[in-house]
Structure formats: structure tokens, C-alpha cells
Tab-separated table of C-alpha atoms and ligand atoms in Angstrom:
chain	number	residue	atom	x	y	z
V	11	MET	CA	-47.410	58.253	11.531
V	12	ASP	CA	-45.339	55.479	13.022
V	13	SER	CA	-47.775	55.918	16.498
V	14	PHE	CA	-50.450	55.214	14.627
V	15	ALA	CA	-48.813	52.293	13.043
V	16	MET	CA	-47.955	51.102	16.355
V	17	GLU	CA	-51.260	51.620	18.074
V	18	SER	CA	-53.538	49.880	15.233
V	19	SER	CA	-50.670	46.885	15.484
V	20	SER	CA	-51.635	46.816	19.319
V	21	PHE	CA	-55.037	46.832	18.299
V	22	LEU	CA	-54.580	44.000	16.028
V	23	GLU	CA	-52.867	41.870	18.864
V	24	LYS	CA	-55.350	42.829	21.381
V	25	MET	CA	-58.154	41.500	18.778
V	26	ILE	CA	-56.708	38.366	17.970
V	27	CYS	CA	-55.982	37.513	21.580
V	28	ARG	CA	-59.770	38.147	22.321
V	29	ILE	CA	-60.762	35.762	19.328
V	30	LEU	CA	-58.258	33.041	20.257
V	31	LEU	CA	-59.811	33.435	23.865
V	32	LEU	CA	-63.252	33.316	22.492
V	33	ILE	CA	-62.485	30.181	20.440
V	34	ILE	CA	-60.757	28.361	23.250
V	35	LEU	CA	-63.995	29.238	25.763
V	36	THR	CA	-66.291	28.366	23.221
V	37	SER	CA	-64.593	24.351	22.448
V	38	CYS	CA	-64.105	24.173	25.804
V	39	VAL	CA	-68.015	25.046	26.390
V	40	SER	CA	-69.276	23.055	23.339
V	41	GLY	CA	-66.705	20.017	23.984
V	42	SER	CA	-69.364	18.679	26.268
V	43	PHE	CA	-72.378	19.987	24.595
V	44	VAL	CA	-72.916	18.893	21.115
V	45	VAL	CA	-76.118	19.198	18.779
V	46	ASN	CA	-76.052	16.802	15.765
V	47	VAL	CA	-78.460	16.460	12.460
V	48	THR	CA	-79.175	13.071	11.823
V	49	GLN	CA	-79.755	14.168	8.120
V	50	THR	CA	-77.939	17.183	6.734
V	51	SER	CA	-80.435	17.445	3.443
V	52	TYR	CA	-84.003	16.382	3.095
V	53	GLN	CA	-85.885	15.882	-0.279
V	54	ALA	CA	-89.494	15.835	-0.277
V	55	GLU	CA	-92.469	16.150	-2.523
V	56	GLU	CA	-95.477	18.512	-1.748
V	57	ASN	CA	-98.148	17.231	0.534
V	58	HIS	CA	-96.091	14.805	1.669
V	59	ASN	CA	-94.564	14.306	5.173
V	60	ILE	CA	-90.655	14.723	6.415
V	61	THR	CA	-89.859	13.871	10.060
V	62	LEU	CA	-86.360	16.442	10.645
V	63	GLU	CA	-84.240	15.082	13.849
V	64	TRP	CA	-81.511	16.564	15.923
V	65	THR	CA	-79.855	15.227	18.837
V	66	PHE	CA	-78.126	16.990	21.639
V	67	THR	CA	-76.118	15.616	24.604
V	68	THR	CA	-78.191	14.680	27.786
V	69	LYS	CA	-76.882	14.579	31.262
V	70	PRO	CA	-79.283	12.298	33.603
V	71	ASP	CA	-78.911	14.372	36.570
V	72	ARG	CA	-80.341	17.661	35.096
V	73	SER	CA	-83.912	18.654	35.524
V	74	SER	CA	-85.680	19.066	31.937
V	75	LYS	CA	-86.286	22.584	33.399
V	76	THR	CA	-83.055	23.750	32.193
V	77	LEU	CA	-84.015	23.010	28.807
V	78	ASN	CA	-84.359	25.352	25.803
V	79	ILE	CA	-85.103	25.013	22.254
V	80	LEU	CA	-85.702	27.077	19.244
V	81	CYS	CA	-85.807	26.128	15.869
V	82	GLU	CA	-86.193	28.029	12.827
V	83	HIS	CA	-86.924	28.145	9.315
V	84	PHE	CA	-84.485	30.380	6.998
V	85	ILE	CA	-85.700	30.912	3.630
V	86	SER	CA	-84.395	33.995	2.046
V	87	ASP	CA	-83.956	36.794	4.121
V	88	LYS	CA	-87.179	35.640	6.225
V	89	LEU	CA	-87.253	34.018	9.850
V	90	SER	CA	-90.078	31.919	10.972
V	91	VAL	CA	-90.170	29.707	14.347
V	92	LEU	CA	-91.092	26.146	14.119
V	93	PHE	CA	-91.061	24.638	17.304
V	94	HIS	CA	-89.784	26.925	20.886
V	95	VAL	CA	-89.284	24.748	24.007
V	96	HIS	CA	-88.838	27.411	27.036
V	97	GLU	CA	-87.276	26.195	30.323
V	98	GLY	CA	-88.597	22.445	29.473
V	99	VAL	CA	-92.266	23.083	28.381
V	100	GLU	CA	-92.945	23.856	24.428
V	101	VAL	CA	-94.188	27.266	23.789
V	102	SER	CA	-96.894	26.877	20.804
V	103	GLU	CA	-97.609	30.585	20.725
V	104	SER	CA	-94.140	31.139	19.670
V	105	GLN	CA	-94.806	29.073	16.249
V	106	ASP	CA	-94.999	30.716	12.962
V	107	ALA	CA	-99.103	31.004	11.441
V	108	LYS	CA	-97.993	29.051	8.365
V	109	PHE	CA	-96.919	26.001	10.552
V	110	SER	CA	-99.565	25.564	12.183
V	111	GLY	CA	-101.336	21.936	12.906
V	112	ARG	CA	-98.588	20.923	10.925
V	113	VAL	CA	-95.994	20.490	12.979
V	114	GLN	CA	-95.921	17.290	15.517
V	115	SER	CA	-93.064	16.919	18.193
V	116	ASP	CA	-92.252	13.639	19.754
V	117	LYS	CA	-91.790	14.393	23.632
V	118	ASP	CA	-90.646	10.684	24.620
V	119	ALA	CA	-87.882	11.340	22.060
V	120	LEU	CA	-87.053	14.877	23.717
V	121	ARG	CA	-86.568	13.408	26.753
V	122	GLU	CA	-83.594	11.275	25.396
V	123	GLY	CA	-82.219	14.090	23.930
V	124	ARG	CA	-83.749	13.761	20.070
V	125	ILE	CA	-86.006	16.639	18.691
V	126	ARG	CA	-88.040	14.731	16.566
V	127	LEU	CA	-90.247	16.949	14.224
V	128	GLN	CA	-92.693	15.647	11.804
V	129	LEU	CA	-93.688	18.529	9.013
V	130	SER	CA	-96.575	17.677	7.407
V	131	ARG	CA	-98.539	18.534	4.284
V	132	LEU	CA	-95.233	20.079	3.133
V	133	ARG	CA	-95.570	23.234	0.883
V	134	THR	CA	-93.116	24.348	-1.804
V	135	ASP	CA	-92.356	27.333	0.666
V	136	ASP	CA	-91.115	24.809	3.236
V	137	SER	CA	-87.936	24.551	1.333
V	138	GLY	CA	-84.952	26.229	2.962
V	139	LEU	CA	-82.670	26.075	6.052
V	140	TYR	CA	-83.636	24.715	9.555
V	141	LEU	CA	-81.837	25.591	12.403
V	142	CYS	CA	-82.311	23.878	15.831
V	143	GLU	CA	-80.189	25.721	18.932
V	144	VAL	CA	-80.371	24.340	21.894
V	145	ASN	CA	-79.588	25.866	25.414
V	146	THR	CA	-79.040	24.342	28.627
V	147	ASP	CA	-77.305	25.034	32.003
V	148	TYR	CA	-74.546	22.749	30.667
V	149	GLY	CA	-74.063	24.147	26.944
V	150	PHE	CA	-75.217	25.574	24.228
V	151	SER	CA	-74.893	24.462	20.280
V	152	SER	CA	-76.606	24.509	17.260
V	153	ALA	CA	-77.225	22.465	13.945
V	154	ARG	CA	-78.808	22.925	10.649
V	155	CYS	CA	-79.988	21.141	7.996
V	156	ARG	CA	-81.445	21.516	4.427
V	157	VAL	CA	-84.811	20.785	2.960
V	158	SER	CA	-85.932	20.791	-0.675
V	159	VAL	CA	-89.361	20.461	-1.372
V	160	SER	CA	-90.637	19.857	-5.147
V	161	GLY	CA	-94.044	20.805	-6.909
V	162	ALA	CA	-96.607	18.642	-8.321
V	163	GLU	CA	-96.323	21.051	-11.089
V	164	SER	CA	-92.386	20.295	-11.336
V	165	ARG	CA	-93.018	16.591	-11.477
V	166	ASN	CA	-95.583	17.032	-14.008
V	167	LYS	CA	-93.002	19.277	-16.401
V	168	ASN	CA	-90.395	16.964	-15.596
V	169	TYR	CA	-92.955	13.924	-17.187
V	170	TRP	CA	-93.677	15.731	-20.022
V	171	ASP	CA	-90.099	16.726	-20.577
V	172	GLN	CA	-89.014	12.947	-20.590
V	173	VAL	CA	-92.336	12.217	-22.668
V	174	LYS	CA	-90.992	14.631	-25.331
V	175	ILE	CA	-87.246	13.240	-25.096
V	176	VAL	CA	-88.881	9.764	-25.730
V	177	LEU	CA	-90.987	11.150	-28.660
V	178	GLY	CA	-88.396	12.641	-29.975
V	179	VAL	CA	-85.917	9.711	-29.791
V	180	LEU	CA	-88.862	7.567	-31.207
V	181	GLU	CA	-89.236	10.178	-34.293
V	182	SER	CA	-86.151	9.922	-35.083
V	183	ALA	CA	-85.642	5.993	-34.869
V	184	LEU	CA	-88.508	6.381	-37.334
V	185	LEU	CA	-86.670	8.219	-39.799
V	186	ILE	CA	-83.567	6.297	-39.995
V	187	VAL	CA	-85.723	3.294	-40.378
V	188	SER	CA	-88.047	4.703	-43.216
V	189	GLY	CA	-84.889	5.866	-44.820
V	190	MET	CA	-83.104	2.395	-44.967
V	191	ILE	CA	-86.674	0.628	-45.975
V	192	VAL	CA	-86.222	3.319	-49.085
V	193	LEU	CA	-82.387	2.703	-49.281
V	194	ILE	CA	-83.302	-1.315	-49.301
V	195	ILE	CA	-86.118	-0.854	-52.018
V	196	VAL	CA	-83.907	1.052	-54.305
V	197	ALA	CA	-81.269	-1.012	-53.881
V	198	VAL	CA	-83.134	-4.057	-54.340
V	199	GLN	CA	-84.948	-2.480	-57.362
V	200	GLY	CA	-81.447	-1.884	-59.112
V	201	LEU	CA	-79.790	-5.454	-58.204
V	202	VAL	CA	-83.373	-6.714	-59.997
V	203	GLN	CA	-82.790	-4.440	-62.851
V	204	SER	CA	-79.244	-5.538	-63.237
V	205	PHE	CA	-79.842	-9.320	-62.920
V	206	ARG	CA	-82.904	-8.706	-65.375
V	207	LYS	CA	-80.153	-7.313	-68.007
V	208	HIS	CA	-77.772	-9.911	-67.009
V	209	LYS	CA	-80.212	-12.536	-67.921
V	210	ILE	CA	-81.307	-10.689	-71.426
V	211	GLY	CA	-77.951	-9.537	-72.232
V	212	GLY	CA	-75.833	-13.027	-70.823
V	213	PRO	CA	-76.878	-15.052	-73.975
V	214	LEU	CA	-76.453	-12.508	-76.258
V	215	LEU	CA	-73.032	-11.615	-75.799
V	216	LYS	CA	-71.835	-15.452	-76.136
Y	306	NAG	C1	-98.848	12.749	7.070
Y	306	NAG	O1	-99.064	13.186	8.530
Y	306	NAG	C2	-100.533	13.058	8.881
Y	306	NAG	C3	-100.702	13.838	10.213
Y	306	NAG	O2	-99.712	13.310	11.005
Y	306	NAG	C4	-100.995	11.606	8.715
Y	306	NAG	O3	-102.372	11.542	8.863
Y	306	NAG	C5	-100.420	11.221	6.914
Y	306	NAG	O4	-101.276	10.321	6.953
Y	306	NAG	C6	-99.206	11.282	6.486
Y	306	NAG	N1	-99.215	11.183	5.237
Y	306	NAG	C7	-98.044	10.568	4.482
Y	306	NAG	C8	-98.053	10.799	3.237
Y	306	NAG	O5	-97.505	10.077	5.659
Y	307	NAG	C1	-72.648	13.801	17.596
Y	307	NAG	O1	-72.165	13.343	16.358
Y	307	NAG	C2	-70.678	13.004	16.798
Y	307	NAG	C3	-70.232	12.290	15.347
Y	307	NAG	O2	-70.278	11.478	14.798
Y	307	NAG	C4	-70.931	11.727	17.682
Y	307	NAG	O3	-69.898	10.988	18.543
Y	307	NAG	C5	-71.654	12.335	19.108
Y	307	NAG	O4	-72.013	11.065	19.931
Y	307	NAG	C6	-73.250	12.891	18.365
Y	307	NAG	N1	-73.659	13.177	19.536
Y	307	NAG	C7	-74.883	13.193	20.217
Y	307	NAG	C8	-75.446	14.007	21.210
Y	307	NAG	O5	-75.845	13.011	18.849
């Protein structure tokens, strides 16, 4: 029992050491290489276009031959490739069919360390997480952003919901106003009647 406890504690120590070493190593490597997103979340409408953008550390002395990029879209548990660069060359064959003809990459920006992907004719199922991994001979890193595409139906639904709310407010305003008009009429009638009574009854009382 004791030896088992000792064994498992030394195993734990070893694991902690390994994890610490891994953290130190990755922070050393990634300290000189980063991938950033210029925007962490995008909101767009169906059939519109958006431009997703990532930036990564560049080294002027390195050839583009060492550049590897993989950008993927995640929705629920499904993964599809949006953009793939292998040794500096775009591999369009890797792209998922659902993105076919809808992704435009900016080659000039890519040379400056910017991954600019224009995604056109947005569909609601383009919503989800977009992750770009960049792998070079001087480092590896990744960054993600979130895209939310709202459908035209939901926009129309929102519009009708708003119209319904406005109509509801108008209806209650109308009810209140007509109620007040009825009250005023009743009050005026009461006043007129009591005025008449006074006029008739006044001199009689004297
Ligand atoms: C979206 O992109 C396509 C192709 O790049 C272009 O023809 C179209 O005018 C763009 N639409 C909008 C709304 O920006
Ligand atoms: C990434 O973001 C950090 C913090 O905003 C910035 O200092 C750095 O220059 C950026 N690097 C790249 C390559 O965009």
C-alpha cells in the first residue's frame, strides 16, 4: 500500500516536471513567433461578404518555402478546410467543397504576414469557429475567431416581432386615450347636469 502511494507520487512528480518542461519549451519557441487575429468575433448577414484576418510573425531572411498554413472551420463537431498553404504554395484541392469559389485570399498581404480571407455569399452554416495554424521553420502558433451569420428569415422575423410590439403599444395607447375620452365625456355631462340643477335650484332656494 505504501509503496504504491510512493510510486504514484513519484509518477505525479515526473508528470508535473514534464508538463512544466513542455510549458517552458513552448513559451520559448512561441515567444518569438505569434499568430494574432485582428478581430475575435464577426457578425454578418446571409449573402454578404466578410474578410477574416490573421497576422503572424515574419522573418525577412526566411524563404516563403518554409511557410505552412492551415485554416479550418469548426461547427459542432464538424471540421472543414477553408485555406491551405503548403511550403508557400496554396493548395486549393484541400479546400472543402462548401467553400469552393467563395474564398479569396490576398497573396500580397500573405507576404507581409497577414492572412486575409474574403468569404463571400455567406451562408448561415458558415457560422462557427475559424482557426488558422501557421507553421514555419522559426515557430508554430495558431489563433481563432468566431463568426455568426444571421439568416434573412430571422431578420424578417425580428422585423415582424418589432412591428407586433409597436402595434401592441399603439393598441394600449388607443385604449387608454379612448378610456380617457369616455371619462371626460361623463365628467362633462355630470358637470353640465349639476350646473343646470344649480341654475334652476339656485333662485328657488333664496
Ligand atoms: C462580395 O464579393 C463578391 C466577390 O468578391 C463581389 O462580387 C460582391 O460585390 C461582394 N458583395 C458585397 C455585398 O460586398
Ligand atoms: C500580436 O499582438 C501583440 C499584442 O497585441 C502585438 O504586440 C504583436 O506585435 C502582434 N504580432 C503580430 C505578428 O501581429
